[in-house]
PDB file of C-alpha atoms and ligand atoms in Angstrom:
ATOM      1  CA  MET B   1     -18.563 -23.152  -3.788  1.00 97.00           C
ATOM      2  CA  LYS B   2     -19.889 -23.512  -7.300  1.00 98.00           C
ATOM      3  CA  LEU B   3     -20.704 -20.470  -9.428  1.00 98.00           C
ATOM      4  CA  TYR B   4     -23.158 -20.884 -12.285  1.00 98.00           C
ATOM      5  CA  THR B   5     -21.816 -18.327 -14.678  1.00 98.00           C
ATOM      6  CA  TYR B   6     -21.567 -17.278 -18.298  1.00 98.00           C
ATOM      7  CA  PHE B   7     -18.573 -15.342 -19.553  1.00 97.00           C
ATOM      8  CA  ARG B   8     -20.559 -12.391 -20.923  1.00 96.00           C
ATOM      9  CA  SER B   9     -23.094 -12.161 -18.110  1.00 97.00           C
ATOM     10  CA  SER B  10     -22.470  -8.866 -16.360  1.00 97.00           C
ATOM     11  CA  ALA B  11     -24.336 -10.016 -13.252  1.00 98.00           C
ATOM     12  CA  ALA B  12     -22.025 -13.053 -13.063  1.00 98.00           C
ATOM     13  CA  PHE B  13     -19.051 -10.748 -13.748  1.00 98.00           C
ATOM     14  CA  ARG B  14     -19.977  -8.817 -10.566  1.00 98.00           C
ATOM     15  CA  VAL B  15     -19.918 -11.999  -8.493  1.00 98.00           C
ATOM     16  CA  ARG B  16     -16.643 -13.184 -10.045  1.00 98.00           C
ATOM     17  CA  ILE B  17     -15.039  -9.853  -9.072  1.00 98.00           C
ATOM     18  CA  ALA B  18     -16.335 -10.119  -5.499  1.00 98.00           C
ATOM     19  CA  LEU B  19     -15.105 -13.723  -5.153  1.00 98.00           C
ATOM     20  CA  ASN B  20     -11.677 -12.698  -6.437  1.00 98.00           C
ATOM     21  CA  LEU B  21     -11.480  -9.626  -4.205  1.00 98.00           C
ATOM     22  CA  LYS B  22     -12.191 -11.798  -1.200  1.00 98.00           C
ATOM     23  CA  GLY B  23      -9.676 -14.403  -2.333  1.00 98.00           C
ATOM     24  CA  LEU B  24     -12.242 -17.212  -2.463  1.00 98.00           C
ATOM     25  CA  ASP B  25     -11.794 -20.344  -4.561  1.00 97.00           C
ATOM     26  CA  TYR B  26     -14.791 -21.484  -6.542  1.00 97.00           C
ATOM     27  CA  GLU B  27     -15.706 -23.892  -9.280  1.00 97.00           C
ATOM     28  CA  SER B  28     -17.131 -22.321 -12.454  1.00 97.00           C
ATOM     29  CA  VAL B  29     -20.050 -24.044 -14.117  1.00 97.00           C
ATOM     30  CA  SER B  30     -20.796 -22.464 -17.468  1.00 97.00           C
ATOM     31  CA  VAL B  31     -24.462 -22.033 -18.414  1.00 97.00           C
ATOM     32  CA  ASP B  32     -24.583 -20.973 -22.043  1.00 95.00           C
ATOM     33  CA  LEU B  33     -27.222 -18.271 -22.513  1.00 95.00           C
ATOM     34  CA  ARG B  34     -27.183 -18.529 -26.326  1.00 93.00           C
ATOM     35  CA  PRO B  35     -29.030 -21.856 -26.558  1.00 93.00           C
ATOM     36  CA  ALA B  36     -30.944 -20.750 -23.415  1.00 93.00           C
ATOM     37  CA  ALA B  37     -29.413 -23.370 -21.114  1.00 94.00           C
ATOM     38  CA  HIS B  38     -30.667 -21.176 -18.248  1.00 95.00           C
ATOM     39  CA  ARG B  39     -34.235 -22.091 -19.245  1.00 94.00           C
ATOM     40  CA  GLN B  40     -33.653 -25.855 -19.211  1.00 96.00           C
ATOM     41  CA  GLN B  41     -35.250 -27.933 -16.474  1.00 96.00           C
ATOM     42  CA  ASP B  42     -31.953 -28.924 -14.857  1.00 96.00           C
ATOM     43  CA  TYR B  43     -30.949 -25.282 -14.337  1.00 97.00           C
ATOM     44  CA  LEU B  44     -34.454 -24.169 -13.327  1.00 97.00           C
ATOM     45  CA  ALA B  45     -34.447 -26.922 -10.721  1.00 97.00           C
ATOM     46  CA  LEU B  46     -31.412 -25.223  -9.187  1.00 96.00           C
ATOM     47  CA  ASN B  47     -32.447 -21.628  -9.698  1.00 97.00           C
ATOM     48  CA  PRO B  48     -36.159 -21.199 -10.446  1.00 97.00           C
ATOM     49  CA  GLN B  49     -35.548 -17.516 -11.321  1.00 97.00           C
ATOM     50  CA  GLY B  50     -33.849 -18.809 -14.466  1.00 97.00           C
ATOM     51  CA  LEU B  51     -31.122 -16.184 -14.542  1.00 97.00           C
ATOM     52  CA  ILE B  52     -27.345 -16.225 -14.264  1.00 98.00           C
ATOM     53  CA  PRO B  53     -25.528 -16.141 -11.848  1.00 98.00           C
ATOM     54  CA  ALA B  54     -26.294 -18.491  -8.987  1.00 98.00           C
ATOM     55  CA  LEU B  55     -23.987 -19.603  -6.219  1.00 98.00           C
ATOM     56  CA  SER B  56     -24.234 -23.094  -4.790  1.00 98.00           C
ATOM     57  CA  VAL B  57     -22.911 -23.190  -1.264  1.00 97.00           C
ATOM     58  CA  GLY B  58     -23.481 -25.502   1.689  1.00 93.00           C
ATOM     59  CA  GLY B  59     -26.398 -27.273   0.040  1.00 93.00           C
ATOM     60  CA  SER B  60     -28.227 -24.032  -0.924  1.00 96.00           C
ATOM     61  CA  VAL B  61     -28.379 -22.158  -4.189  1.00 98.00           C
ATOM     62  CA  ILE B  62     -28.468 -18.359  -4.042  1.00 98.00           C
ATOM     63  CA  GLY B  63     -29.655 -16.383  -7.054  1.00 98.00           C
ATOM     64  CA  GLN B  64     -29.368 -12.620  -7.678  1.00 98.00           C
ATOM     65  CA  SER B  65     -25.835 -11.235  -7.882  1.00 98.00           C
ATOM     66  CA  LEU B  66     -26.292  -8.628  -5.141  1.00 98.00           C
ATOM     67  CA  ALA B  67     -27.743 -11.200  -2.734  1.00 98.00           C
ATOM     68  CA  VAL B  68     -24.751 -13.430  -3.481  1.00 98.00           C
ATOM     69  CA  ILE B  69     -22.290 -10.577  -2.938  1.00 98.00           C
ATOM     70  CA  GLU B  70     -23.962  -9.521   0.328  1.00 98.00           C
ATOM     71  CA  TYR B  71     -23.769 -13.166   1.440  1.00 98.00           C
ATOM     72  CA  LEU B  72     -20.034 -13.204   0.659  1.00 98.00           C
ATOM     73  CA  GLU B  73     -19.628  -9.895   2.470  1.00 98.00           C
ATOM     74  CA  GLU B  74     -21.308 -11.268   5.586  1.00 98.00           C
ATOM     75  CA  THR B  75     -19.463 -14.575   5.587  1.00 98.00           C
ATOM     76  CA  HIS B  76     -16.081 -13.182   4.499  1.00 98.00           C
ATOM     77  CA  PRO B  77     -16.005  -9.581   5.722  1.00 98.00           C
ATOM     78  CA  SER B  78     -12.407  -8.925   4.736  1.00 97.00           C
ATOM     79  CA  PRO B  79     -11.654  -7.008   2.604  1.00 98.00           C
ATOM     80  CA  PRO B  80     -14.945  -5.158   2.996  1.00 98.00           C
ATOM     81  CA  LEU B  81     -16.996  -4.110  -0.024  1.00 98.00           C
ATOM     82  CA  LEU B  82     -19.074  -1.713   2.036  1.00 98.00           C
ATOM     83  CA  PRO B  83     -17.743   1.195   4.105  1.00 98.00           C
ATOM     84  CA  ARG B  84     -18.184   1.272   7.885  1.00 96.00           C
ATOM     85  CA  SER B  85     -20.766   3.975   8.526  1.00 97.00           C
ATOM     86  CA  PRO B  86     -24.438   3.313   7.753  1.00 98.00           C
ATOM     87  CA  ARG B  87     -24.669   6.545   5.757  1.00 98.00           C
ATOM     88  CA  ASP B  88     -21.669   5.670   3.595  1.00 98.00           C
ATOM     89  CA  ARG B  89     -22.932   2.114   3.135  1.00 98.00           C
ATOM     90  CA  ALA B  90     -26.265   3.470   1.950  1.00 98.00           C
ATOM     91  CA  GLN B  91     -24.509   5.708  -0.556  1.00 98.00           C
ATOM     92  CA  VAL B  92     -22.484   2.833  -1.997  1.00 98.00           C
ATOM     93  CA  ARG B  93     -25.581   0.624  -2.152  1.00 98.00           C
ATOM     94  CA  SER B  94     -27.475   3.439  -3.864  1.00 98.00           C
ATOM     95  CA  MET B  95     -24.933   3.526  -6.710  1.00 98.00           C
ATOM     96  CA  ALA B  96     -24.794  -0.263  -6.972  1.00 98.00           C
ATOM     97  CA  LEU B  97     -28.583  -0.525  -7.059  1.00 98.00           C
ATOM     98  CA  ALA B  98     -28.851   2.193  -9.713  1.00 98.00           C
ATOM     99  CA  ILE B  99     -26.946  -0.207 -11.966  1.00 98.00           C
ATOM    100  CA  ALA B 100     -28.335  -3.533 -10.797  1.00 98.00           C
ATOM    101  CA  CYS B 101     -32.003  -2.559 -10.370  1.00 98.00           C
ATOM    102  CA  ASP B 102     -32.627   0.377 -12.705  1.00 97.00           C
ATOM    103  CA  LEU B 103     -30.182   0.177 -15.590  1.00 97.00           C
ATOM    104  CA  HIS B 104     -29.189  -3.449 -16.182  1.00 97.00           C
ATOM    105  CA  PRO B 105     -32.696  -5.031 -16.189  1.00 97.00           C
ATOM    106  CA  LEU B 106     -33.841  -2.798 -19.048  1.00 96.00           C
ATOM    107  CA  ASN B 107     -30.963  -3.991 -21.222  1.00 94.00           C
ATOM    108  CA  ASN B 108     -30.979  -7.638 -20.257  1.00 94.00           C
ATOM    109  CA  LEU B 109     -30.915 -10.355 -22.903  1.00 94.00           C
ATOM    110  CA  ARG B 110     -34.566 -11.352 -22.466  1.00 96.00           C
ATOM    111  CA  VAL B 111     -35.697  -7.737 -22.797  1.00 97.00           C
ATOM    112  CA  LEU B 112     -33.686  -7.192 -25.983  1.00 97.00           C
ATOM    113  CA  LYS B 113     -34.958 -10.500 -27.380  1.00 96.00           C
ATOM    114  CA  TYR B 114     -38.539  -9.500 -26.613  1.00 98.00           C
ATOM    115  CA  LEU B 115     -38.067  -6.181 -28.411  1.00 98.00           C
ATOM    116  CA  ARG B 116     -36.760  -8.062 -31.461  1.00 97.00           C
ATOM    117  CA  ALA B 117     -39.008 -11.106 -31.586  1.00 97.00           C
ATOM    118  CA  GLN B 118     -42.347 -10.155 -29.997  1.00 98.00           C
ATOM    119  CA  LEU B 119     -42.364  -6.437 -30.807  1.00 98.00           C
ATOM    120  CA  GLY B 120     -40.670  -6.834 -34.196  1.00 98.00           C
ATOM    121  CA  GLN B 121     -38.051  -4.141 -33.646  1.00 98.00           C
ATOM    122  CA  GLU B 122     -35.066  -3.870 -35.983  1.00 98.00           C
ATOM    123  CA  GLU B 123     -31.513  -4.130 -34.662  1.00 97.00           C
ATOM    124  CA  ALA B 124     -31.070  -0.349 -34.988  1.00 97.00           C
ATOM    125  CA  ALA B 125     -34.066   0.309 -32.742  1.00 98.00           C
ATOM    126  CA  VAL B 126     -32.831  -2.212 -30.184  1.00 97.00           C
ATOM    127  CA  ASP B 127     -29.428  -0.506 -30.162  1.00 97.00           C
ATOM    128  CA  THR B 128     -31.122   2.859 -29.662  1.00 97.00           C
ATOM    129  CA  TRP B 129     -33.061   1.424 -26.706  1.00 97.00           C
ATOM    130  CA  TYR B 130     -29.894  -0.036 -25.213  1.00 97.00           C
ATOM    131  CA  ARG B 131     -27.866   3.148 -25.596  1.00 97.00           C
ATOM    132  CA  HIS B 132     -30.669   5.327 -24.246  1.00 98.00           C
ATOM    133  CA  TRP B 133     -30.841   3.433 -20.935  1.00 97.00           C
ATOM    134  CA  ILE B 134     -27.062   3.376 -20.568  1.00 97.00           C
ATOM    135  CA  ALA B 135     -26.900   7.140 -21.098  1.00 98.00           C
ATOM    136  CA  GLU B 136     -29.765   7.741 -18.670  1.00 97.00           C
ATOM    137  CA  GLY B 137     -28.261   5.517 -15.964  1.00 97.00           C
ATOM    138  CA  PHE B 138     -24.692   6.735 -16.398  1.00 98.00           C
ATOM    139  CA  ARG B 139     -25.771  10.397 -16.352  1.00 98.00           C
ATOM    140  CA  GLY B 140     -26.763  10.215 -12.677  1.00 97.00           C
ATOM    141  CA  LEU B 141     -23.903   7.916 -11.725  1.00 98.00           C
ATOM    142  CA  GLU B 142     -21.333  10.219 -13.317  1.00 98.00           C
ATOM    143  CA  GLU B 143     -22.425  13.078 -11.068  1.00 98.00           C
ATOM    144  CA  GLU B 144     -22.644  10.865  -7.983  1.00 98.00           C
ATOM    145  CA  ALA B 145     -19.184   9.428  -8.604  1.00 98.00           C
ATOM    146  CA  ARG B 146     -17.794  12.927  -9.178  1.00 98.00           C
ATOM    147  CA  ARG B 147     -19.074  13.910  -5.736  1.00 98.00           C
ATOM    148  CA  ALA B 148     -18.316  10.687  -3.848  1.00 98.00           C
ATOM    149  CA  SER B 149     -15.000   9.511  -5.293  1.00 98.00           C
ATOM    150  CA  GLY B 150     -12.031  10.363  -3.124  1.00 98.00           C
ATOM    151  CA  ASP B 151      -9.374   9.881  -5.788  1.00 98.00           C
ATOM    152  CA  GLY B 152     -11.012   9.613  -9.219  1.00 98.00           C
ATOM    153  CA  ARG B 153     -10.238   5.871  -9.173  1.00 98.00           C
ATOM    154  CA  HIS B 154     -13.125   4.563  -7.062  1.00 98.00           C
ATOM    155  CA  MET B 155     -16.853   5.251  -7.086  1.00 98.00           C
ATOM    156  CA  PHE B 156     -16.806   6.038  -3.381  1.00 98.00           C
ATOM    157  CA  GLY B 157     -13.863   7.214  -1.295  1.00 98.00           C
ATOM    158  CA  THR B 158     -10.524   5.613  -1.987  1.00 98.00           C
ATOM    159  CA  GLU B 159     -11.283   1.894  -1.573  1.00 98.00           C
ATOM    160  CA  VAL B 160     -12.911  -0.672  -3.828  1.00 98.00           C
ATOM    161  CA  SER B 161     -16.597  -1.038  -2.990  1.00 98.00           C
ATOM    162  CA  LEU B 162     -19.748  -2.734  -4.193  1.00 98.00           C
ATOM    163  CA  ALA B 163     -20.361   0.263  -6.470  1.00 98.00           C
ATOM    164  CA  ASP B 164     -17.076  -0.451  -8.291  1.00 98.00           C
ATOM    165  CA  VAL B 165     -17.963  -4.135  -8.559  1.00 98.00           C
ATOM    166  CA  CYS B 166     -21.168  -3.133 -10.383  1.00 98.00           C
ATOM    167  CA  LEU B 167     -19.636  -0.381 -12.517  1.00 98.00           C
ATOM    168  CA  VAL B 168     -16.975  -2.318 -14.417  1.00 98.00           C
ATOM    169  CA  PRO B 169     -19.279  -5.008 -15.902  1.00 98.00           C
ATOM    170  CA  GLN B 170     -21.751  -2.318 -16.952  1.00 98.00           C
ATOM    171  CA  VAL B 171     -19.005  -0.325 -18.695  1.00 98.00           C
ATOM    172  CA  PHE B 172     -17.894  -3.527 -20.417  1.00 97.00           C
ATOM    173  CA  ASN B 173     -21.446  -4.061 -21.684  1.00 96.00           C
ATOM    174  CA  ALA B 174     -21.814  -0.465 -22.774  1.00 97.00           C
ATOM    175  CA  ARG B 175     -18.623  -0.749 -24.835  1.00 97.00           C
ATOM    176  CA  ARG B 176     -19.876  -3.958 -26.390  1.00 95.00           C
ATOM    177  CA  PHE B 177     -22.977  -2.109 -27.591  1.00 95.00           C
ATOM    178  CA  LYS B 178     -20.824   0.792 -28.800  1.00 96.00           C
ATOM    179  CA  CYS B 179     -22.420   3.371 -26.499  1.00 97.00           C
ATOM    180  CA  ASN B 180     -20.945   6.846 -26.495  1.00 98.00           C
ATOM    181  CA  LEU B 181     -19.197   7.058 -23.137  1.00 98.00           C
ATOM    182  CA  GLN B 182     -17.451  10.401 -23.715  1.00 98.00           C
ATOM    183  CA  PRO B 183     -19.973  12.286 -21.520  1.00 98.00           C
ATOM    184  CA  PHE B 184     -18.911  10.147 -18.536  1.00 98.00           C
ATOM    185  CA  PRO B 185     -15.204  10.891 -17.945  1.00 98.00           C
ATOM    186  CA  THR B 186     -15.341  10.158 -14.211  1.00 98.00           C
ATOM    187  CA  LEU B 187     -16.850   6.714 -14.742  1.00 98.00           C
ATOM    188  CA  LEU B 188     -14.350   5.975 -17.525  1.00 98.00           C
ATOM    189  CA  ALA B 189     -11.370   6.974 -15.374  1.00 98.00           C
ATOM    190  CA  ILE B 190     -12.629   4.875 -12.464  1.00 98.00           C
ATOM    191  CA  SER B 191     -13.265   1.872 -14.675  1.00 98.00           C
ATOM    192  CA  ALA B 192      -9.858   2.230 -16.378  1.00 98.00           C
ATOM    193  CA  HIS B 193      -8.162   2.033 -12.993  1.00 98.00           C
ATOM    194  CA  LEU B 194     -10.270  -0.849 -11.682  1.00 98.00           C
ATOM    195  CA  GLU B 195      -9.745  -2.904 -14.851  1.00 98.00           C
ATOM    196  CA  THR B 196      -6.015  -2.992 -14.053  1.00 98.00           C
ATOM    197  CA  LEU B 197      -6.601  -4.673 -10.679  1.00 98.00           C
ATOM    198  CA  PRO B 198      -6.035  -8.461 -10.785  1.00 98.00           C
ATOM    199  CA  ALA B 199      -9.392  -9.286  -9.139  1.00 98.00           C
ATOM    200  CA  PHE B 200     -11.206  -7.391 -11.895  1.00 98.00           C
ATOM    201  CA  ALA B 201      -8.953  -8.559 -14.742  1.00 98.00           C
ATOM    202  CA  ARG B 202      -9.319 -12.232 -13.782  1.00 98.00           C
ATOM    203  CA  ALA B 203     -13.112 -11.842 -13.666  1.00 98.00           C
ATOM    204  CA  ALA B 204     -13.338 -10.241 -17.135  1.00 98.00           C
ATOM    205  CA  PRO B 205     -15.343 -12.046 -19.823  1.00 98.00           C
ATOM    206  CA  ASP B 206     -12.323 -12.696 -22.049  1.00 97.00           C
ATOM    207  CA  ALA B 207     -10.473 -14.348 -19.156  1.00 97.00           C
ATOM    208  CA  GLN B 208     -13.208 -16.950 -18.551  1.00 97.00           C
ATOM    209  CA  PRO B 209     -12.820 -20.586 -19.582  1.00 95.00           C
ATOM    210  CA  ASP B 210     -16.131 -20.468 -21.500  1.00 95.00           C
ATOM    211  CA  ALA B 211     -15.206 -17.297 -23.456  1.00 96.00           C
ATOM    212  CA  SER B 212     -15.846 -17.702 -27.162  1.00 87.00           C
TER     213      SER B 212
HETATM  214  N1  GSH G   1     -30.849  -9.033 -11.093  1.00 53.61           N
HETATM  215  C1  GSH G   1     -30.192 -10.239 -11.517  1.00 53.61           C
HETATM  216  C2  GSH G   1     -30.029 -10.189 -12.999  1.00 53.61           C
HETATM  217  C3  GSH G   1     -29.542 -11.505 -13.531  1.00 53.61           C
HETATM  218  C4  GSH G   1     -29.573 -11.491 -15.041  1.00 53.61           C
HETATM  219  O1  GSH G   1     -30.384 -10.806 -15.650  1.00 53.61           O
HETATM  220  N2  GSH G   1     -28.663 -12.251 -15.654  1.00 53.61           N
HETATM  221  C5  GSH G   1     -28.629 -12.289 -17.085  1.00 53.61           C
HETATM  222  C6  GSH G   1     -27.226 -12.360 -17.588  1.00 53.61           C
HETATM  223  S1  GSH G   1     -26.368 -10.870 -17.150  1.00 53.61           S
HETATM  224  C7  GSH G   1     -29.405 -13.469 -17.582  1.00 53.61           C
HETATM  225  O2  GSH G   1     -29.384 -14.532 -16.985  1.00 53.61           O
HETATM  226  N3  GSH G   1     -30.103 -13.275 -18.703  1.00 53.61           N
HETATM  227  C8  GSH G   1     -30.843 -14.301 -19.308  1.00 53.61           C
HETATM  228  C9  GSH G   1     -32.030 -13.768 -20.017  1.00 53.61           C
HETATM  229  O3  GSH G   1     -32.237 -12.567 -20.029  1.00 53.61           O
HETATM  230  O4  GSH G   1     -32.761 -14.578 -20.578  1.00 53.61           O
HETATM  231  C10 GSH G   1     -28.842 -10.370 -10.819  1.00 53.61           C
HETATM  232  O5  GSH G   1     -28.280  -9.338 -10.444  1.00 53.61           O
HETATM  233  O6  GSH G   1     -28.351 -11.491 -10.651  1.00 53.61           O
END
């Protein structure tokens, strides 16, 4: 398996965590977002969506981090990233999707670049935008995690799940943009625990070969 990744990409970070949790070996291929290597013809030929990550496996290329993770879950069910009961699975997916579909896309690189270049916004305004959507997304997640966590160390129950896999990269990003995370003590405690786990630590941006 080959993972097209970039050290700071939080969507790629999710997939790296899932690969590590499932104990799967993979080859990392770095696609540098800064010179927009993801918009070059050779990468678009692989992944026409033009976003990182993508997983090349068995002659196919899968884009979208959650599609990749669900593929890994189906092909390598152990350890599971989703609980057993349909209702619990839906709850975990709901938290993961709140990050991957509602929060992260608003703060993605291309959105921030568009605010700066096309809409002429200053850095301070872009930071305000970024922090607003983190606060809005984390507000709901904080309450959901408070209700669903079984031990204050996992988003749902007492096992690592897809919701945890999505949380840690988003917290990393929020810290990078100096968001105020004090109103979210449950999320911070969960992330602090997860960051100590080897599968998460080895997937962290600073631990990647292309980190700079
Ligand atoms: N929903 C996609 C999001 C992928 C995505 O936005 N990746 C970012 C890096 S985290 C990217 O490639 N950004 C390039 C850009 O915005 O131009 C997924 O979960 O894979």
